[in-house]
């Protein structure tokens, strides 16, 4: 049954009436009132929540009840897809003005906006490329000896999906551009083939959606979502090693897509043969197409990446400073970019041009000392909590006072910069938050350290504490 317009609103209102006895707080009632149905097609209802926090709450606490109430209202099973309206304001927090943050936005990054395509019954899928980062396009990717082949393969796949190499499997160490290439395929193919359905997902998201589908008995809509695409981009496939049942499901998804000549692109931190806990049949399928690795960039490429980044930031950075940063950080491009951002922040705060002296000072805390041991997420959490006067439990809690939100965002930012943990893993570390929350925290702090001298100083000092504790 497909519903739209007033019919859909009537069904939704009936469901909400049925639910209101179970909604205890005024805040929850407000989110509920601000949540609207977008479409109901082939047993899948797409809801639009006012913000990410509401979406999470609705998903965690009310998903089953809402599905049940909607199923009752239409007389057949209904699966829910909850999205967040882009560009809506964050919920406001109630107390504690923070010293340097205006708004307590723990989360803000629009997830893919599913649409109900009425021309294809039952098709609920993300708009092409809607959950891709704008930054991760081919135009911003600097080519060097370590990534030339991977770049060429990704480019070829975007130009001729399912014709060039299928699957394309890109592997390599942390922060070397795998996600960037994967999403660039999505952007470019989306431009060349605007009608194609392109889905980007991390294997962790795929796993949790699958589990959710099983739990709620709605596997069919999950399967439809992933089998009805033209290009499937799956990031960090190594996490499937830990999820046996999802491996089975992914095997069928893979076969269905491959058989239908749809393109699959995968990234991993290791080549398929090193994914030891992966079923053989999946490993062999991953090896069926083209395998390509990304290697750490050489000095020249590192400088070129920094030059490009400085141009994009519209900041004049002398060649000597680029060389200084590039010569000290060699294995992770994320860290390389992080160092440049701090130098630019230091210059902008002190209202000086970027110079060697300024760069040396700004970077003294973050260049790894020779004897530095591994920096762990636990140490970062512990030091950040201490620094801002909170407990680690508070950092992981749902409390959203301004100062706590900032401390939490700083902790996530430093974990992203100083460890190799994936975005979902960092989210997990901080009370099971969504990976989009971590992306948001990272962006937010990158922006704030340029605007607020106090926060910049605090983060420099805190990084020093973390590094000191991690010295071997
Ligand atoms: N060749 C490149 N040119 C420009 N920027 C790059 C390049 N390679 C990586 N980057 C940038 O470095 C950062 C880290 O890259 P990315 O997230 O793609 O790494 P990854 O290999 O997927 O890491 P992880 O395995 O930790 O997820 C991103 O901001 C990306 O834009």
GROMACS .gro file of N, CA, C and O in nm, residues 191-308:
model
  472
  191UNK      N    1   2.765   1.236  -1.088
  191UNK     CA    2   2.758   1.346  -1.187
  191UNK      C    3   2.741   1.290  -1.328
  191UNK      O    4   2.665   1.343  -1.409
  192UNK      N    5   2.813   1.181  -1.356
  192UNK     CA    6   2.806   1.125  -1.492
  192UNK      C    7   2.674   1.053  -1.518
  192UNK      O    8   2.624   1.052  -1.630
  193UNK      N    9   2.622   0.989  -1.413
  193UNK     CA   10   2.499   0.911  -1.428
  193UNK      C   11   2.398   0.956  -1.323
  193UNK      O   12   2.378   0.888  -1.221
  194UNK      N   13   2.337   1.072  -1.345
  194UNK     CA   14   2.252   1.129  -1.239
  194UNK      C   15   2.136   1.039  -1.198
  194UNK      O   16   2.084   1.053  -1.088
  195UNK      N   17   2.095   0.950  -1.285
  195UNK     CA   18   1.979   0.867  -1.249
  195UNK      C   19   2.021   0.740  -1.173
  195UNK      O   20   1.935   0.663  -1.130
  196UNK      N   21   2.150   0.719  -1.158
  196UNK     CA   22   2.191   0.593  -1.093
  196UNK      C   23   2.174   0.604  -0.941
  196UNK      O   24   2.180   0.713  -0.883
  197UNK      N   25   2.152   0.489  -0.879
  197UNK     CA   26   2.135   0.486  -0.734
  197UNK      C   27   2.270   0.447  -0.673
  197UNK      O   28   2.321   0.339  -0.702
  198UNK      N   29   2.322   0.535  -0.592
  198UNK     CA   30   2.455   0.513  -0.536
  198UNK      C   31   2.444   0.511  -0.385
  198UNK      O   32   2.387   0.604  -0.325
  199UNK      N   33   2.493   0.408  -0.323
  199UNK     CA   34   2.484   0.400  -0.178
  199UNK      C   35   2.623   0.385  -0.118
  199UNK      O   36   2.700   0.298  -0.160
  200UNK      N   37   2.655   0.474  -0.023
  200UNK     CA   38   2.779   0.465   0.051
  200UNK      C   39   2.745   0.424   0.194
  200UNK      O   40   2.657   0.481   0.256
  201UNK      N   41   2.818   0.326   0.245
  201UNK     CA   42   2.791   0.282   0.383
  201UNK      C   43   2.920   0.223   0.440
  201UNK      O   44   3.002   0.169   0.365
  202UNK      N   45   2.940   0.237   0.570
  202UNK     CA   46   3.053   0.166   0.631
  202UNK      C   47   3.004   0.026   0.665
  202UNK      O   48   2.883   0.005   0.683
  203UNK      N   49   3.095  -0.069   0.675
  203UNK     CA   50   3.048  -0.205   0.703
  203UNK      C   51   2.989  -0.212   0.844
  203UNK      O   52   2.904  -0.295   0.873
  204UNK      N   53   3.032  -0.120   0.931
  204UNK     CA   54   2.971  -0.118   1.065
  204UNK      C   55   2.825  -0.074   1.059
  204UNK      O   56   2.739  -0.130   1.126
  205UNK      N   57   2.798   0.027   0.975
  205UNK     CA   58   2.657   0.070   0.959
  205UNK      C   59   2.575  -0.041   0.897
  205UNK      O   60   2.462  -0.067   0.937
  206UNK      N   61   2.635  -0.105   0.797
  206UNK     CA   62   2.565  -0.214   0.729
  206UNK      C   63   2.528  -0.322   0.832
  206UNK      O   64   2.414  -0.370   0.837
  207UNK      N   65   2.624  -0.353   0.919
  207UNK     CA   66   2.601  -0.456   1.021
  207UNK      C   67   2.489  -0.412   1.116
  207UNK      O   68   2.398  -0.490   1.145
  208UNK      N   69   2.496  -0.288   1.162
  208UNK     CA   70   2.394  -0.252   1.261
  208UNK      C   71   2.256  -0.241   1.197
  208UNK      O   72   2.156  -0.279   1.259
  209UNK      N   73   2.250  -0.199   1.072
  209UNK     CA   74   2.118  -0.197   1.006
  209UNK      C   75   2.065  -0.338   0.984
  209UNK      O   76   1.946  -0.363   0.997
  210UNK      N   77   2.157  -0.428   0.953
  210UNK     CA   78   2.115  -0.567   0.932
  210UNK      C   79   2.059  -0.624   1.063
  210UNK      O   80   1.950  -0.683   1.067
  211UNK      N   81   2.133  -0.602   1.172
  211UNK     CA   82   2.089  -0.654   1.302
  211UNK      C   83   1.953  -0.595   1.339
  211UNK      O   84   1.862  -0.664   1.385
  212UNK      N   85   1.941  -0.465   1.314
  212UNK     CA   86   1.815  -0.398   1.343
  212UNK      C   87   1.701  -0.459   1.259
  212UNK      O   88   1.590  -0.482   1.309
  213UNK      N   89   1.732  -0.489   1.133
  213UNK     CA   90   1.633  -0.550   1.044
  213UNK      C   91   1.588  -0.686   1.096
  213UNK      O   92   1.468  -0.718   1.097
  214UNK      N   93   1.684  -0.764   1.143
  214UNK     CA   94   1.651  -0.897   1.195
  214UNK      C   95   1.568  -0.883   1.322
  214UNK      O   96   1.466  -0.948   1.341
  215UNK      N   97   1.616  -0.790   1.408
  215UNK     CA   98   1.549  -0.772   1.537
  215UNK      C   99   1.402  -0.732   1.517
  215UNK      O  100   1.313  -0.781   1.583
  216UNK      N  101   1.382  -0.645   1.420
  216UNK     CA  102   1.245  -0.596   1.403
  216UNK      C  103   1.166  -0.678   1.301
  216UNK      O  104   1.052  -0.646   1.271
  217UNK      N  105   1.231  -0.782   1.247
  217UNK     CA  106   1.161  -0.869   1.153
  217UNK      C  107   1.139  -0.806   1.016
  217UNK      O  108   1.048  -0.842   0.944
  218UNK      N  109   1.224  -0.708   0.982
  218UNK     CA  110   1.204  -0.640   0.854
  218UNK      C  111   1.325  -0.655   0.764
  218UNK      O  112   1.373  -0.558   0.705
  219UNK      N  113   1.373  -0.778   0.753
  219UNK     CA  114   1.492  -0.801   0.670
  219UNK      C  115   1.466  -0.765   0.524
  219UNK      O  116   1.555  -0.722   0.453
  220UNK      N  117   1.341  -0.787   0.481
  220UNK     CA  118   1.312  -0.768   0.339
  220UNK      C  119   1.342  -0.624   0.295
  220UNK      O  120   1.402  -0.601   0.190
  221UNK      N  121   1.305  -0.527   0.381
  221UNK     CA  122   1.327  -0.389   0.337
  221UNK      C  123   1.477  -0.356   0.343
  221UNK      O  124   1.528  -0.279   0.262
  222UNK      N  125   1.546  -0.417   0.438
  222UNK     CA  126   1.692  -0.399   0.444
  222UNK      C  127   1.754  -0.451   0.314
  222UNK      O  128   1.835  -0.384   0.250
  223UNK      N  129   1.711  -0.571   0.275
  223UNK     CA  130   1.767  -0.632   0.154
  223UNK      C  131   1.737  -0.546   0.032
  223UNK      O  132   1.822  -0.524  -0.053
  224UNK      N  133   1.614  -0.496   0.026
  224UNK     CA  134   1.578  -0.412  -0.088
  224UNK      C  135   1.668  -0.289  -0.096
  224UNK      O  136   1.713  -0.249  -0.202
  225UNK      N  137   1.693  -0.234   0.023
  225UNK     CA  138   1.772  -0.110   0.027
  225UNK      C  139   1.911  -0.130  -0.034
  225UNK      O  140   1.965  -0.044  -0.100
  226UNK      N  141   1.970  -0.247  -0.007
  226UNK     CA  142   2.107  -0.268  -0.054
  226UNK      C  143   2.117  -0.344  -0.185
  226UNK      O  144   2.221  -0.343  -0.248
  227UNK      N  145   2.010  -0.413  -0.223
  227UNK     CA  146   2.019  -0.488  -0.349
  227UNK      C  147   1.964  -0.409  -0.466
  227UNK      O  148   1.980  -0.449  -0.579
  228UNK      N  149   1.896  -0.300  -0.435
  228UNK     CA  150   1.839  -0.220  -0.541
  228UNK      C  151   1.923  -0.095  -0.563
  228UNK      O  152   1.875   0.017  -0.550
  229UNK      N  153   2.053  -0.114  -0.587
  229UNK     CA  154   2.140   0.002  -0.613
  229UNK      C  155   2.223  -0.027  -0.737
  229UNK      O  156   2.238  -0.142  -0.778
  230UNK      N  157   2.276   0.080  -0.796
  230UNK     CA  158   2.363   0.062  -0.913
  230UNK      C  159   2.509   0.057  -0.872
  230UNK      O  160   2.589  -0.011  -0.934
  231UNK      N  161   2.540   0.133  -0.767
  231UNK     CA  162   2.679   0.133  -0.720
  231UNK      C  163   2.676   0.124  -0.567
  231UNK      O  164   2.615   0.209  -0.501
  232UNK      N  165   2.739   0.022  -0.514
  232UNK     CA  166   2.746   0.008  -0.367
  232UNK      C  167   2.890   0.034  -0.324
  232UNK      O  168   2.983  -0.034  -0.370
  233UNK      N  169   2.906   0.133  -0.238
  233UNK     CA  170   3.039   0.170  -0.188
  233UNK      C  171   3.045   0.130  -0.041
  233UNK      O  172   2.972   0.186   0.041
  234UNK      N  173   3.129   0.033  -0.009
  234UNK     CA  174   3.134  -0.015   0.131
  234UNK      C  175   3.272   0.015   0.190
  234UNK      O  176   3.374  -0.029   0.139
  235UNK      N  177   3.271   0.094   0.299
  235UNK     CA  178   3.396   0.138   0.362
  235UNK      C  179   3.432   0.046   0.478
  235UNK      O  180   3.345  -0.002   0.550
  236UNK      N  181   3.561   0.025   0.496
  236UNK     CA  182   3.613  -0.049   0.613
  236UNK      C  183   3.551  -0.188   0.625
  236UNK      O  184   3.499  -0.224   0.732
  237UNK      N  185   3.562  -0.266   0.520
  237UNK     CA  186   3.498  -0.397   0.518
  237UNK      C  187   3.557  -0.492   0.624
  237UNK      O  188   3.495  -0.591   0.662
  238UNK      N  189   3.677  -0.457   0.676
  238UNK     CA  190   3.740  -0.547   0.775
  238UNK      C  191   3.650  -0.570   0.898
  238UNK      O  192   3.663  -0.670   0.964
  239UNK      N  193   3.558  -0.477   0.925
  239UNK     CA  194   3.474  -0.496   1.043
  239UNK      C  195   3.377  -0.613   1.027
  239UNK      O  196   3.323  -0.661   1.126
  240UNK      N  197   3.358  -0.657   0.903
  240UNK     CA  198   3.270  -0.774   0.884
  240UNK      C  199   3.329  -0.900   0.945
  240UNK      O  200   3.257  -0.996   0.972
  241UNK      N  201   3.461  -0.901   0.967
  241UNK     CA  202   3.525  -1.019   1.027
  241UNK      C  203   3.457  -1.058   1.158
  241UNK      O  204   3.450  -1.173   1.195
  242UNK      N  205   3.410  -0.955   1.229
  242UNK     CA  206   3.353  -0.980   1.362
  242UNK      C  207   3.206  -1.015   1.357
  242UNK      O  208   3.146  -1.041   1.459
  243UNK      N  209   3.146  -1.011   1.239
  243UNK     CA  210   3.000  -1.025   1.232
  243UNK      C  211   2.962  -1.140   1.139
  243UNK      O  212   2.943  -1.119   1.019
  244UNK      N  213   2.952  -1.259   1.196
  244UNK     CA  214   2.933  -1.377   1.110
  244UNK      C  215   2.802  -1.376   1.032
  244UNK      O  216   2.800  -1.404   0.913
  245UNK      N  217   2.694  -1.341   1.100
  245UNK     CA  218   2.565  -1.345   1.030
  245UNK      C  219   2.557  -1.238   0.923
  245UNK      O  220   2.497  -1.256   0.819
  246UNK      N  221   2.621  -1.125   0.953
  246UNK     CA  222   2.621  -1.017   0.852
  246UNK      C  223   2.703  -1.060   0.731
  246UNK      O  224   2.671  -1.024   0.617
  247UNK      N  225   2.809  -1.137   0.754
  247UNK     CA  226   2.889  -1.186   0.641
  247UNK      C  227   2.801  -1.264   0.545
  247UNK      O  228   2.809  -1.250   0.424
  248UNK      N  229   2.717  -1.347   0.603
  248UNK     CA  230   2.626  -1.429   0.522
  248UNK      C  231   2.534  -1.338   0.439
  248UNK      O  232   2.517  -1.356   0.318
  249UNK      N  233   2.477  -1.238   0.506
  249UNK     CA  234   2.388  -1.145   0.438
  249UNK      C  235   2.463  -1.068   0.329
  249UNK      O  236   2.414  -1.051   0.216
  250UNK      N  237   2.585  -1.025   0.364
  250UNK     CA  238   2.662  -0.948   0.267
  250UNK      C  239   2.698  -1.034   0.146
  250UNK      O  240   2.700  -0.984   0.032
  251UNK      N  241   2.724  -1.162   0.171
  251UNK     CA  242   2.754  -1.254   0.062
  251UNK      C  243   2.639  -1.253  -0.040
  251UNK      O  244   2.660  -1.243  -0.160
  252UNK      N  245   2.517  -1.259   0.011
  252UNK     CA  246   2.401  -1.261  -0.080
  252UNK      C  247   2.383  -1.126  -0.149
  252UNK      O  248   2.349  -1.120  -0.267
  253UNK      N  249   2.405  -1.019  -0.073
  253UNK     CA  250   2.397  -0.885  -0.134
  253UNK      C  251   2.498  -0.874  -0.248
  253UNK      O  252   2.468  -0.829  -0.358
  254UNK      N  253   2.620  -0.916  -0.216
  254UNK     CA  254   2.729  -0.909  -0.315
  254UNK      C  255   2.690  -0.987  -0.441
  254UNK      O  256   2.700  -0.936  -0.554
  255UNK      N  257   2.645  -1.110  -0.421
  255UNK     CA  258   2.609  -1.194  -0.537
  255UNK      C  259   2.497  -1.132  -0.619
  255UNK      O  260   2.503  -1.130  -0.742
  256UNK      N  261   2.395  -1.082  -0.548
  256UNK     CA  262   2.281  -1.024  -0.620
  256UNK      C  263   2.328  -0.907  -0.706
  256UNK      O  264   2.293  -0.895  -0.823
  257UNK      N  265   2.412  -0.821  -0.647
  257UNK     CA  266   2.458  -0.703  -0.722
  257UNK      C  267   2.551  -0.743  -0.837
  257UNK      O  268   2.538  -0.695  -0.949
  258UNK      N  269   2.641  -0.832  -0.806
  258UNK     CA  270   2.738  -0.872  -0.908
  258UNK      C  271   2.668  -0.939  -1.025
  258UNK      O  272   2.696  -0.911  -1.142
  259UNK      N  273   2.573  -1.023  -0.991
  259UNK     CA  274   2.498  -1.095  -1.093
  259UNK      C  275   2.421  -0.997  -1.181
  259UNK      O  276   2.411  -1.014  -1.303
  260UNK      N  277   2.369  -0.891  -1.117
  260UNK     CA  278   2.291  -0.792  -1.193
  260UNK      C  279   2.382  -0.688  -1.258
  260UNK      O  280   2.334  -0.584  -1.306
  261UNK      N  281   2.512  -0.714  -1.257
  261UNK     CA  282   2.611  -0.622  -1.316
  261UNK      C  283   2.604  -0.483  -1.256
  261UNK      O  284   2.599  -0.382  -1.326
  262UNK      N  285   2.599  -0.479  -1.125
  262UNK     CA  286   2.606  -0.352  -1.053
  262UNK      C  287   2.746  -0.342  -0.992
  262UNK      O  288   2.806  -0.442  -0.954
  263UNK      N  289   2.794  -0.217  -0.979
  263UNK     CA  290   2.931  -0.198  -0.933
  263UNK      C  291   2.942  -0.206  -0.781
  263UNK      O  292   2.859  -0.150  -0.709
  264UNK      N  293   3.047  -0.273  -0.735
  264UNK     CA  294   3.076  -0.276  -0.591
  264UNK      C  295   3.219  -0.226  -0.571
  264UNK      O  296   3.310  -0.271  -0.642
  265UNK      N  297   3.236  -0.133  -0.477
  265UNK     CA  298   3.371  -0.088  -0.443
  265UNK      C  299   3.388  -0.104  -0.292
  265UNK      O  300   3.299  -0.067  -0.215
  266UNK      N  301   3.500  -0.163  -0.252
  266UNK     CA  302   3.521  -0.189  -0.109
  266UNK      C  303   3.654  -0.130  -0.065
  266UNK      O  304   3.749  -0.125  -0.144
  267UNK      N  305   3.660  -0.089   0.062
  267UNK     CA  306   3.791  -0.053   0.118
  267UNK      C  307   3.815  -0.136   0.243
  267UNK      O  308   3.720  -0.185   0.306
  268UNK      N  309   3.943  -0.152   0.274
  268UNK     CA  310   3.978  -0.234   0.391
  268UNK      C  311   4.116  -0.191   0.439
  268UNK      O  312   4.194  -0.134   0.362
  269UNK      N  313   4.145  -0.219   0.566
  269UNK     CA  314   4.280  -0.187   0.613
  269UNK      C  315   4.381  -0.295   0.573
  269UNK      O  316   4.500  -0.278   0.591
  270UNK      N  317   4.330  -0.408   0.520
  270UNK     CA  318   4.419  -0.518   0.479
  270UNK      C  319   4.369  -0.577   0.348
  270UNK      O  320   4.251  -0.567   0.316
  271UNK      N  321   4.457  -0.650   0.276
  271UNK     CA  322   4.409  -0.719   0.156
  271UNK      C  323   4.319  -0.836   0.195
  271UNK      O  324   4.326  -0.883   0.310
  272UNK      N  325   4.237  -0.887   0.104
  272UNK     CA  326   4.143  -0.994   0.140
  272UNK      C  327   4.210  -1.113   0.207
  272UNK      O  328   4.159  -1.168   0.304
  273UNK      N  329   4.328  -1.153   0.156
  273UNK     CA  330   4.389  -1.274   0.214
  273UNK      C  331   4.425  -1.255   0.362
  273UNK      O  332   4.437  -1.352   0.436
  274UNK      N  333   4.442  -1.131   0.406
  274UNK     CA  334   4.476  -1.107   0.546
  274UNK      C  335   4.352  -1.089   0.633
  274UNK      O  336   4.362  -1.070   0.754
  275UNK      N  337   4.235  -1.096   0.572
  275UNK     CA  338   4.111  -1.089   0.652
  275UNK      C  339   4.079  -1.232   0.694
  275UNK      O  340   3.992  -1.298   0.636
  276UNK      N  341   4.151  -1.278   0.795
  276UNK     CA  342   4.151  -1.421   0.823
  276UNK      C  343   4.017  -1.477   0.871
  276UNK      O  344   3.986  -1.593   0.849
  277UNK      N  345   3.943  -1.394   0.938
  277UNK     CA  346   3.817  -1.446   0.991
  277UNK      C  347   3.699  -1.426   0.896
  277UNK      O  348   3.584  -1.444   0.933
  278UNK      N  349   3.733  -1.391   0.774
  278UNK     CA  350   3.626  -1.375   0.675
  278UNK      C  351   3.605  -1.509   0.606
  278UNK      O  352   3.700  -1.582   0.579
  279UNK      N  353   3.479  -1.541   0.578
  279UNK     CA  354   3.452  -1.668   0.509
  279UNK      C  355   3.529  -1.674   0.377
  279UNK      O  356   3.538  -1.574   0.306
  280UNK      N  357   3.576  -1.794   0.342
  280UNK     CA  358   3.653  -1.809   0.217
  280UNK      C  359   3.576  -1.760   0.096
  280UNK      O  360   3.631  -1.697   0.007
  281UNK      N  361   3.445  -1.791   0.094
  281UNK     CA  362   3.368  -1.755  -0.025
  281UNK      C  363   3.361  -1.604  -0.046
  281UNK      O  364   3.354  -1.556  -0.159
  282UNK      N  365   3.365  -1.527   0.067
  282UNK     CA  366   3.365  -1.382   0.052
  282UNK      C  367   3.503  -1.334   0.005
  282UNK      O  368   3.515  -1.250  -0.083
  283UNK      N  369   3.606  -1.393   0.069
  283UNK     CA  370   3.743  -1.356   0.032
  283UNK      C  371   3.765  -1.376  -0.118
  283UNK      O  372   3.820  -1.290  -0.187
  284UNK      N  373   3.721  -1.492  -0.167
  284UNK     CA  374   3.747  -1.519  -0.310
  284UNK      C  375   3.668  -1.421  -0.398
  284UNK      O  376   3.717  -1.379  -0.501
  285UNK      N  377   3.551  -1.385  -0.353
  285UNK     CA  378   3.475  -1.287  -0.432
  285UNK      C  379   3.544  -1.151  -0.434
  285UNK      O  380   3.547  -1.083  -0.535
  286UNK      N  381   3.598  -1.112  -0.319
  286UNK     CA  382   3.668  -0.983  -0.315
  286UNK      C  383   3.789  -0.983  -0.409
  286UNK      O  384   3.831  -0.879  -0.460
  287UNK      N  385   3.845  -1.103  -0.430
  287UNK     CA  386   3.965  -1.110  -0.515
  287UNK      C  387   3.930  -1.124  -0.663
  287UNK      O  388   4.019  -1.125  -0.748
  288UNK      N  389   3.802  -1.137  -0.692
  288UNK     CA  390   3.758  -1.160  -0.829
  288UNK      C  391   3.784  -1.041  -0.922
  288UNK      O  392   3.803  -1.056  -1.041
  289UNK      N  393   3.779  -0.921  -0.867
  289UNK     CA  394   3.793  -0.801  -0.951
  289UNK      C  395   3.936  -0.749  -0.946
  289UNK      O  396   4.031  -0.823  -0.970
  290UNK      N  397   3.948  -0.622  -0.909
  290UNK     CA  398   4.082  -0.562  -0.903
  290UNK      C  399   4.117  -0.526  -0.760
  290UNK      O  400   4.039  -0.461  -0.690
  291UNK      N  401   4.237  -0.569  -0.716
  291UNK     CA  402   4.287  -0.531  -0.584
  291UNK      C  403   4.391  -0.422  -0.603
  291UNK      O  404   4.478  -0.435  -0.688
  292UNK      N  405   4.380  -0.318  -0.523
  292UNK     CA  406   4.484  -0.215  -0.532
  292UNK      C  407   4.509  -0.156  -0.394
  292UNK      O  408   4.416  -0.142  -0.315
  293UNK      N  409   4.635  -0.124  -0.365
  293UNK     CA  410   4.662  -0.069  -0.232
  293UNK      C  411   4.693   0.081  -0.241
  293UNK      O  412   4.715   0.134  -0.351
  294UNK      N  413   4.689   0.146  -0.126
  294UNK     CA  414   4.740   0.283  -0.116
  294UNK      C  415   4.857   0.279  -0.016
  294UNK      O  416   4.846   0.218   0.090
  295UNK      N  417   4.966   0.341  -0.054
  295UNK     CA  418   5.087   0.342   0.029
  295UNK      C  419   5.105   0.481   0.088
  295UNK      O  420   5.057   0.579   0.030
  296UNK      N  421   5.179   0.490   0.200
  296UNK     CA  422   5.205   0.624   0.255
  296UNK      C  423   5.272   0.712   0.149
  296UNK      O  424   5.354   0.664   0.072
  297UNK      N  425   5.236   0.840   0.147
  297UNK     CA  426   5.291   0.930   0.043
  297UNK      C  427   5.438   0.962   0.068
  297UNK      O  428   5.482   0.969   0.184
  298UNK      N  429   5.512   0.982  -0.040
  298UNK     CA  430   5.651   1.027  -0.024
  298UNK      C  431   5.653   1.176   0.012
  298UNK      O  432   5.549   1.242   0.013
  299UNK      N  433   5.774   1.226   0.041
  299UNK     CA  434   5.786   1.364   0.090
  299UNK      C  435   5.724   1.464  -0.007
  299UNK      O  436   5.649   1.555   0.033
  300UNK      N  437   5.753   1.444  -0.136
  300UNK     CA  438   5.702   1.538  -0.235
  300UNK      C  439   5.548   1.539  -0.237
  300UNK      O  440   5.487   1.646  -0.242
  301UNK      N  441   5.490   1.421  -0.231
  301UNK     CA  442   5.342   1.415  -0.232
  301UNK      C  443   5.286   1.477  -0.104
  301UNK      O  444   5.184   1.545  -0.108
  302UNK      N  445   5.353   1.453   0.007
  302UNK     CA  446   5.303   1.513   0.133
  302UNK      C  447   5.303   1.665   0.123
  302UNK      O  448   5.209   1.731   0.165
  303UNK      N  449   5.409   1.718   0.063
  303UNK     CA  450   5.413   1.864   0.047
  303UNK      C  451   5.302   1.911  -0.047
  303UNK      O  452   5.238   2.013  -0.023
  304UNK      N  453   5.281   1.834  -0.153
  304UNK     CA  454   5.176   1.872  -0.250
  304UNK      C  455   5.039   1.868  -0.184
  304UNK      O  456   4.954   1.955  -0.207
  305UNK      N  457   5.017   1.768  -0.097
  305UNK     CA  458   4.887   1.758  -0.028
  305UNK      C  459   4.869   1.880   0.062
  305UNK      O  460   4.762   1.943   0.065
  306UNK      N  461   4.977   1.918   0.134
  306UNK     CA  462   4.968   2.033   0.224
  306UNK      C  463   4.946   2.162   0.145
  306UNK      O  464   4.868   2.249   0.185
  307UNK      N  465   5.015   2.174   0.030
  307UNK     CA  466   5.001   2.294  -0.052
  307UNK      C  467   4.855   2.308  -0.096
  307UNK      O  468   4.794   2.413  -0.088
  308UNK      N  469   4.799   2.196  -0.141
  308UNK     CA  470   4.660   2.195  -0.188
  308UNK      C  471   4.563   2.234  -0.077
  308UNK      O  472   4.472   2.312  -0.093
   0.00000   0.00000   0.00000
